[in-house]
Coordinates of C-alpha atoms in Angstrom, one line a residue:
M261 CA -18.2 0.9 6.1
G262 CA -15.5 -0.7 7.8
S263 CA -12.2 -0.2 10.0
S264 CA -8.6 -0.8 9.0
S265 CA -5.5 -1.8 10.9
A266 CA -2.2 -3.3 10.2
A267 CA -0.4 -6.2 12.0
F268 CA 2.8 -4.2 13.0
K269 CA 0.7 -1.3 14.1
V270 CA -1.7 -3.1 16.5
E271 CA -0.5 -6.7 17.4
G272 CA 2.3 -6.2 19.7
G273 CA 3.5 -9.5 21.0
W274 CA 6.5 -9.0 18.7
A275 CA 8.4 -12.2 20.0
E276 CA 5.4 -14.2 21.3
G277 CA 4.8 -17.7 20.2
D278 CA 7.9 -18.2 18.0
K279 CA 7.2 -15.1 15.9
G280 CA 10.2 -14.1 13.8
Q281 CA 11.5 -10.5 13.5
S282 CA 10.0 -8.3 10.8
I283 CA 12.1 -5.5 9.3
W284 CA 10.0 -2.9 11.2
D285 CA 10.7 -4.5 14.6
V286 CA 14.5 -4.1 13.7
F287 CA 14.0 -0.6 12.3
G288 CA 12.2 0.5 15.7
Q289 CA 14.3 -1.4 17.9
H290 CA 17.8 0.1 16.4
G291 CA 16.2 3.8 17.0
Q292 CA 15.5 4.6 13.3
A293 CA 11.7 5.2 13.7
D294 CA 10.4 8.6 14.8
D295 CA 10.8 9.3 18.5
N296 CA 12.6 6.0 18.8
A297 CA 9.3 4.3 18.9
T298 CA 8.9 0.6 18.9
A299 CA 5.8 -1.6 18.3
N300 CA 6.8 -4.3 20.7
V301 CA 3.3 -3.7 22.5
A302 CA 1.4 -1.4 20.2
S303 CA -2.2 -1.8 20.8
D304 CA -1.6 -5.3 22.3
S305 CA -4.1 -6.9 19.8
Y306 CA -2.5 -10.2 19.9
Y307 CA -3.9 -10.5 23.3
K308 CA -7.1 -8.5 23.0
I309 CA -9.2 -10.2 20.1
D310 CA -12.5 -10.1 22.1
Y311 CA -12.1 -6.6 23.1
D312 CA -11.2 -5.3 19.5
V313 CA -14.2 -7.1 18.0
Y314 CA -16.2 -5.4 20.8
L315 CA -15.0 -2.1 19.7
L316 CA -15.6 -2.8 16.0
K317 CA -19.1 -3.7 17.0
G318 CA -19.5 -0.5 18.8
L319 CA -18.4 1.4 15.6
Q320 CA -20.9 -0.8 13.6
S321 CA -18.3 -1.8 11.3
K322 CA -19.5 -4.1 8.4
V323 CA -16.0 -4.8 7.5
Y324 CA -12.6 -5.3 9.2
H325 CA -9.4 -4.8 7.0
F326 CA -6.4 -6.1 8.7
S327 CA -3.0 -7.5 7.5
I328 CA -1.4 -10.8 8.4
S329 CA 2.3 -10.6 9.8
W330 CA 4.3 -12.8 7.5
S331 CA 6.9 -13.6 10.2
R332 CA 4.1 -14.5 12.7
I333 CA 3.2 -17.4 10.1
F334 CA 6.6 -18.1 8.9
P335 CA 9.2 -16.9 11.4
S336 CA 12.0 -17.2 8.8
G337 CA 9.9 -16.1 6.0
L338 CA 10.1 -19.5 4.5
K339 CA 7.5 -22.3 4.4
S340 CA 9.8 -24.7 6.0
K341 CA 8.9 -23.7 9.4
V342 CA 5.2 -22.7 10.3
N343 CA 4.3 -21.1 13.4
S344 CA 1.3 -22.7 14.7
A345 CA 0.6 -20.1 17.3
G346 CA 0.5 -17.4 14.7
V347 CA -1.9 -19.5 12.6
K348 CA -4.3 -20.1 15.7
Y349 CA -4.3 -16.5 16.4
Y350 CA -5.4 -15.5 13.0
N351 CA -8.0 -18.3 12.9
R352 CA -9.5 -17.0 16.2
L353 CA -9.7 -13.5 14.9
I354 CA -11.2 -14.5 11.6
D355 CA -13.8 -16.6 13.5
R356 CA -14.7 -14.3 15.9
L357 CA -15.3 -11.7 13.4
I358 CA -17.6 -13.7 11.3
K359 CA -19.5 -14.6 14.5
E360 CA -20.2 -11.2 14.8
N361 CA -21.1 -10.7 11.2
I362 CA -18.0 -8.6 10.4
K363 CA -16.5 -9.4 7.1
P364 CA -12.5 -10.0 7.2
M365 CA -10.6 -8.2 4.4
V366 CA -7.0 -9.4 4.7
T367 CA -3.9 -7.8 3.3
L368 CA -1.0 -10.4 2.9
Y369 CA 1.9 -7.6 3.0
H370 CA 1.7 -4.3 5.1
W371 CA 5.4 -3.5 4.9
D372 CA 6.5 -6.0 7.7
L373 CA 8.9 -8.2 5.5
P374 CA 10.6 -11.0 7.6
Q375 CA 14.1 -9.8 8.6
A376 CA 15.6 -13.1 7.6
L377 CA 14.6 -12.4 4.0
Q378 CA 15.8 -8.8 4.3
E379 CA 19.3 -10.0 5.0
S380 CA 19.3 -12.1 1.8
G381 CA 18.4 -8.8 -0.3
G382 CA 14.7 -8.4 0.6
W383 CA 12.5 -7.1 -2.3
Q384 CA 15.5 -6.6 -4.4
N385 CA 16.0 -10.3 -4.7
E386 CA 13.6 -12.3 -6.6
S387 CA 14.0 -15.2 -4.1
T388 CA 12.0 -13.1 -1.8
S389 CA 9.2 -13.1 -4.3
Q390 CA 9.1 -16.9 -4.4
A391 CA 9.0 -16.9 -0.7
F392 CA 5.9 -14.7 -0.6
M393 CA 4.3 -16.7 -3.4
E394 CA 4.6 -19.7 -0.9
Y395 CA 3.5 -17.6 1.9
A396 CA 0.2 -16.4 0.1
D397 CA -0.7 -19.8 -1.0
F398 CA -0.4 -21.0 2.7
C399 CA -2.8 -18.2 3.6
F400 CA -5.2 -18.9 0.8
S401 CA -5.3 -22.6 2.0
S402 CA -5.4 -21.8 5.6
F403 CA -8.0 -19.0 5.9
G404 CA -9.6 -18.6 2.4
D405 CA -12.6 -20.5 3.4
R406 CA -13.7 -17.7 5.4
V407 CA -11.8 -14.8 4.0
K408 CA -13.4 -13.5 0.8
H409 CA -11.4 -10.2 0.2
W410 CA -7.8 -10.4 -0.4
I411 CA -5.1 -7.7 -0.8
T412 CA -1.6 -8.6 -2.1
F413 CA 0.4 -5.5 -1.1
H414 CA -0.4 -2.4 1.0
E415 CA 0.8 0.7 -1.0
P416 CA 3.6 -0.8 -3.0
W417 CA 4.5 2.7 -3.9
V418 CA 5.7 3.4 -0.2
V419 CA 7.4 0.0 -0.1
S420 CA 9.4 0.9 -3.1
Y421 CA 10.1 4.7 -2.6
A422 CA 10.2 5.1 1.2
G423 CA 11.7 1.8 2.0
Y424 CA 14.4 1.4 -0.7
G425 CA 14.7 5.1 -2.0
T426 CA 14.7 7.6 0.8
G427 CA 15.2 5.2 3.6
Q428 CA 12.5 6.8 5.8
H429 CA 10.7 3.5 6.2
A430 CA 12.1 -0.1 6.9
P431 CA 14.4 -1.4 5.7
G432 CA 15.8 1.9 5.7
I433 CA 17.7 1.5 2.5
K434 CA 18.6 5.0 0.9
D435 CA 19.2 4.5 -2.8
P436 CA 17.6 7.5 -4.4
G437 CA 20.0 7.0 -7.4
N438 CA 23.4 7.3 -6.5
A439 CA 24.1 4.2 -4.3
S440 CA 24.2 0.6 -5.2
F441 CA 23.4 0.9 -8.9
K442 CA 22.7 -2.3 -10.6
V443 CA 24.0 -2.6 -14.1
Q444 CA 22.5 -4.9 -16.6
T445 CA 23.2 -4.7 -20.3
G446 CA 24.1 -1.2 -20.0
N447 CA 21.0 0.0 -17.9
I448 CA 21.3 1.6 -14.4
I449 CA 18.2 0.5 -12.4
I450 CA 17.8 2.2 -9.1
A451 CA 16.4 0.3 -6.1
P452 CA 12.9 1.7 -6.1
Y453 CA 12.3 0.8 -9.6
R454 CA 13.7 -2.6 -9.3
V455 CA 11.6 -3.2 -6.2
A456 CA 8.3 -2.2 -7.7
H457 CA 9.1 -4.4 -10.8
N458 CA 9.4 -7.3 -8.4
L459 CA 6.3 -6.4 -6.5
I460 CA 4.2 -6.1 -9.7
K461 CA 5.5 -9.6 -11.0
V462 CA 4.9 -11.5 -7.8
H463 CA 1.4 -9.8 -7.4
A464 CA 0.4 -11.3 -10.7
R465 CA 1.7 -14.7 -9.7
V466 CA -0.2 -14.5 -6.5
Y467 CA -3.4 -13.4 -8.4
H468 CA -3.0 -16.4 -10.9
T469 CA -2.4 -18.7 -8.1
Y470 CA -5.7 -17.7 -6.3
D471 CA -7.5 -17.7 -9.6
E472 CA -6.5 -21.2 -10.7
K473 CA -6.4 -22.9 -7.2
Y474 CA -8.9 -21.3 -4.8
R475 CA -11.3 -19.0 -6.7
N476 CA -13.9 -21.6 -7.7
S477 CA -14.2 -23.0 -4.1
Q478 CA -13.5 -20.1 -2.0
E479 CA -15.3 -17.4 -4.3
G480 CA -13.4 -14.4 -3.2
V481 CA -11.9 -11.3 -4.8
I482 CA -8.1 -10.3 -4.9
S483 CA -6.6 -6.8 -5.6
V484 CA -3.6 -4.6 -4.5
S485 CA -4.0 -1.7 -2.4
L486 CA -2.7 1.6 -4.2
N487 CA -2.1 4.9 -3.0
T488 CA -1.8 8.6 -4.2
N489 CA -2.8 12.2 -3.2
W490 CA -4.8 14.1 -5.7
V491 CA -3.0 17.0 -7.2
E492 CA -4.1 20.2 -8.8
P493 CA -1.9 22.1 -11.4
K494 CA -0.6 25.3 -10.0
D495 CA -1.7 27.3 -13.0
P496 CA -4.5 25.5 -14.7
T497 CA -4.0 27.5 -18.0
E498 CA -0.3 26.5 -18.2
P499 CA 0.1 23.2 -20.2
K500 CA 3.4 22.2 -18.5
D501 CA 1.7 22.4 -15.1
I502 CA -1.3 20.4 -16.3
E503 CA 1.0 17.7 -17.7
A504 CA 3.0 17.9 -14.3
A505 CA -0.4 16.9 -12.6
D506 CA -1.1 14.1 -14.5
R507 CA 2.8 13.0 -14.5
Y508 CA 2.5 13.0 -10.7
L509 CA -0.5 10.5 -10.8
Q510 CA 1.1 8.3 -13.4
F511 CA 4.4 8.2 -11.1
T512 CA 2.5 7.3 -8.0
L513 CA -0.8 5.5 -9.0
G514 CA -0.2 4.7 -12.5
W515 CA 3.3 3.1 -11.8
F516 CA 1.4 0.0 -10.4
A517 CA -2.3 0.6 -11.8
H518 CA -1.3 0.9 -15.5
P519 CA 0.3 -2.6 -15.8
I520 CA -2.3 -4.1 -13.6
F521 CA -5.4 -2.6 -15.0
K522 CA -4.4 -1.3 -18.4
N523 CA -1.9 -3.0 -20.5
G524 CA 0.7 -4.9 -18.6
D525 CA 3.2 -2.2 -18.9
Y526 CA 4.3 1.0 -17.2
P527 CA 2.8 4.6 -18.1
E528 CA 4.3 5.9 -21.4
V529 CA 5.3 9.0 -19.3
M530 CA 7.3 7.1 -17.0
K531 CA 9.0 5.1 -19.8
W532 CA 10.0 8.4 -21.4
Q533 CA 10.8 10.4 -18.3
V534 CA 12.9 7.4 -16.6
A535 CA 14.2 5.9 -19.9
N536 CA 16.9 3.0 -19.2
K537 CA 16.6 3.3 -15.4
L538 CA 13.3 1.5 -15.6
P539 CA 13.2 -2.3 -15.9
T540 CA 11.2 -3.7 -18.8
F541 CA 8.6 -6.5 -19.1
T542 CA 8.5 -9.1 -21.8
D543 CA 5.6 -9.5 -23.8
E544 CA 4.8 -12.6 -22.1
E545 CA 5.0 -10.9 -18.7
K546 CA 2.7 -8.0 -19.9
A547 CA 0.1 -10.5 -20.9
Y548 CA 0.5 -12.3 -17.5
I549 CA 0.3 -9.0 -15.4
Q550 CA -2.7 -7.3 -17.4
G551 CA -5.9 -7.7 -15.4
T552 CA -4.6 -9.3 -12.3
A553 CA -7.1 -7.5 -9.9
D554 CA -10.8 -8.0 -9.4
V555 CA -11.3 -4.5 -8.0
F556 CA -9.7 -1.1 -7.7
T557 CA -8.4 -0.7 -4.2
I558 CA -7.1 2.8 -3.2
N559 CA -6.0 4.9 -0.3
I560 CA -6.2 8.7 -0.4
Y561 CA -5.9 11.4 2.4
T562 CA -5.1 14.8 1.0
T563 CA -4.6 17.0 -2.1
N564 CA -1.6 19.0 -3.1
I565 CA -0.6 21.6 -5.8
V566 CA 2.0 20.9 -8.3
Q567 CA 3.8 22.5 -11.1
H568 CA 6.6 21.6 -13.6
R569 CA 10.2 22.1 -12.5
T570 CA 13.1 20.4 -14.1
K571 CA 15.3 19.0 -11.4
I572 CA 19.0 18.0 -11.4
L573 CA 19.7 15.3 -13.9
F574 CA 22.6 13.6 -11.7
P575 CA 22.6 11.6 -9.5
P576 CA 19.5 9.9 -11.2
S577 CA 16.6 9.5 -8.8
F578 CA 12.8 9.1 -8.5
E579 CA 12.7 12.8 -7.3
S580 CA 14.6 14.1 -10.4
D581 CA 12.6 11.8 -12.8
I582 CA 9.3 13.2 -12.1
D583 CA 10.1 16.9 -12.8
I584 CA 7.5 18.5 -10.4
A585 CA 7.4 20.8 -7.6
E586 CA 4.6 20.2 -4.7
E587 CA 3.1 22.6 -2.5
I588 CA 0.1 23.1 -0.2
D589 CA -2.6 25.7 -0.3
N590 CA -2.6 27.3 3.1
N591 CA -6.4 28.2 2.7
W592 CA -7.4 24.8 2.8
P593 CA -8.5 23.3 6.3
G594 CA -5.6 22.3 8.4
T595 CA -5.3 19.2 10.5
A596 CA -2.6 18.1 13.0
L597 CA -0.2 17.4 10.2
V598 CA 1.2 20.3 8.5
N599 CA 1.3 19.0 5.0
F600 CA -2.1 17.3 5.4
R601 CA -5.1 19.3 4.3
A602 CA -8.7 18.4 4.5
V603 CA -9.7 18.5 0.9
P604 CA -12.9 16.4 0.4
W605 CA -13.4 17.4 -3.2
G606 CA -9.9 16.0 -4.1
L607 CA -11.1 12.6 -3.3
R608 CA -14.1 13.1 -5.8
R609 CA -11.9 14.2 -8.5
L610 CA -9.4 11.3 -8.0
L611 CA -12.3 8.8 -8.3
N612 CA -13.4 10.4 -11.4
W613 CA -9.9 10.4 -12.8
V614 CA -9.4 6.5 -12.0
K615 CA -12.7 5.8 -13.7
E616 CA -11.6 7.9 -16.8
E617 CA -8.2 6.1 -16.9
Y618 CA -9.1 2.6 -16.1
G619 CA -12.8 2.2 -16.8
D620 CA -15.7 1.0 -14.8
V621 CA -13.6 -1.3 -12.5
P622 CA -15.3 -1.4 -8.9
I623 CA -13.6 0.9 -6.6
Y624 CA -12.7 0.1 -2.9
I625 CA -11.5 2.9 -0.7
T626 CA -9.3 0.8 1.9
E627 CA -8.0 3.8 3.9
N628 CA -8.9 7.3 4.5
G629 CA -8.6 9.3 7.7
V630 CA -7.5 12.4 9.5
A631 CA -5.0 13.1 12.4
M632 CA -6.4 15.5 15.0
E633 CA -4.7 17.4 17.9
R634 CA -4.3 15.5 21.0
N635 CA -6.3 17.9 23.1
P636 CA -9.5 16.0 23.8
D637 CA -12.7 16.6 21.9
F638 CA -15.1 14.1 23.3
D639 CA -17.7 14.6 20.7
D640 CA -14.9 14.4 18.1
T641 CA -16.9 16.9 15.9
A642 CA -13.9 17.8 13.8
R643 CA -13.4 14.3 12.8
I644 CA -17.0 13.5 12.3
F645 CA -17.1 16.5 9.9
Y646 CA -14.1 15.3 8.0
H647 CA -15.7 11.9 7.3
K648 CA -19.1 13.5 6.5
T649 CA -17.6 15.8 3.9
Y650 CA -15.3 13.0 2.3
I651 CA -18.4 10.5 2.3
D652 CA -20.5 13.3 0.6
E653 CA -18.0 13.7 -2.2
V654 CA -18.0 9.9 -2.8
I655 CA -21.6 10.0 -3.2
K656 CA -21.3 12.9 -5.5
G657 CA -18.8 11.1 -7.8

């Protein structure tokens, strides 16, 4: 058992020690985040290493899963300038964790791309992939003697879809299908698919770099943290709804897991549904991508109900490609978030689905939790019950 955080969410110190701006710094400071919020201070963890580790000890956490801020290490995103203050901060954090017998699990990218790289096209530009490769190599060489669990990307589905499709997340690009088409050999490739394609390829490059240069000496493991909800067909006797539920899982989890854990390529249902809007891998790329994760790391929170529904065909978009309608069951226990229901058995069914789909790969649950109302419950009984029921379902699985 452990605890998770992310650099942008907790560190604060957004401009301290020559740190560069990230896309989330800009997103918040330009009033694009909910409630015009920024993370200029956040939890102030940049200045509170000892206090944070004290709290982790109080929680009896065995693992602390945190992310490194790319722009705190390389302010411009490029290796040409290294911020020594940022390197010192992460060394102090890692050393303090190890002193207290808490294992560090480190994510290289939790959504906070250096703004300088975004101005050159961000994840739509393959030059960003090269910069990430060099940043990852630097982190392995600087911290890998003590860090034995690495995550390349946190929820690449969110990076692709919310960052470059709906624009709900930084960098706020709204390209659901009717903006900034990229035409190559007659194919229209919309931004979320293009971004995901680049993320998968550079994930494989980072994996092989670790495998070839660092694994023998550092003896760590490396993966990518994927996310999905579990879904149930609205009518379990209707074949189209059953297919819709599987299609949802393939478009969220399988989009990345199928290439990495199965055969180096996208799920067949995606290729059929998306057709020429989906980029293609060469045979050489498929062989290079396949098997580039040591464990299956996954984030899950809730469960939805889906049914088949054919949506509009134009303009093309991820939403119209998947051909489903989602809803929630109001009989399921509620939380502080309207569309977030506590459905512990959904976690067990997802874990079983992963095993059936991808084999007996070790599974790490890297995120799970629940939002509760702000009215203080000092005994925190609702949250305790949530975690107890979800842990019970993992044991059953």
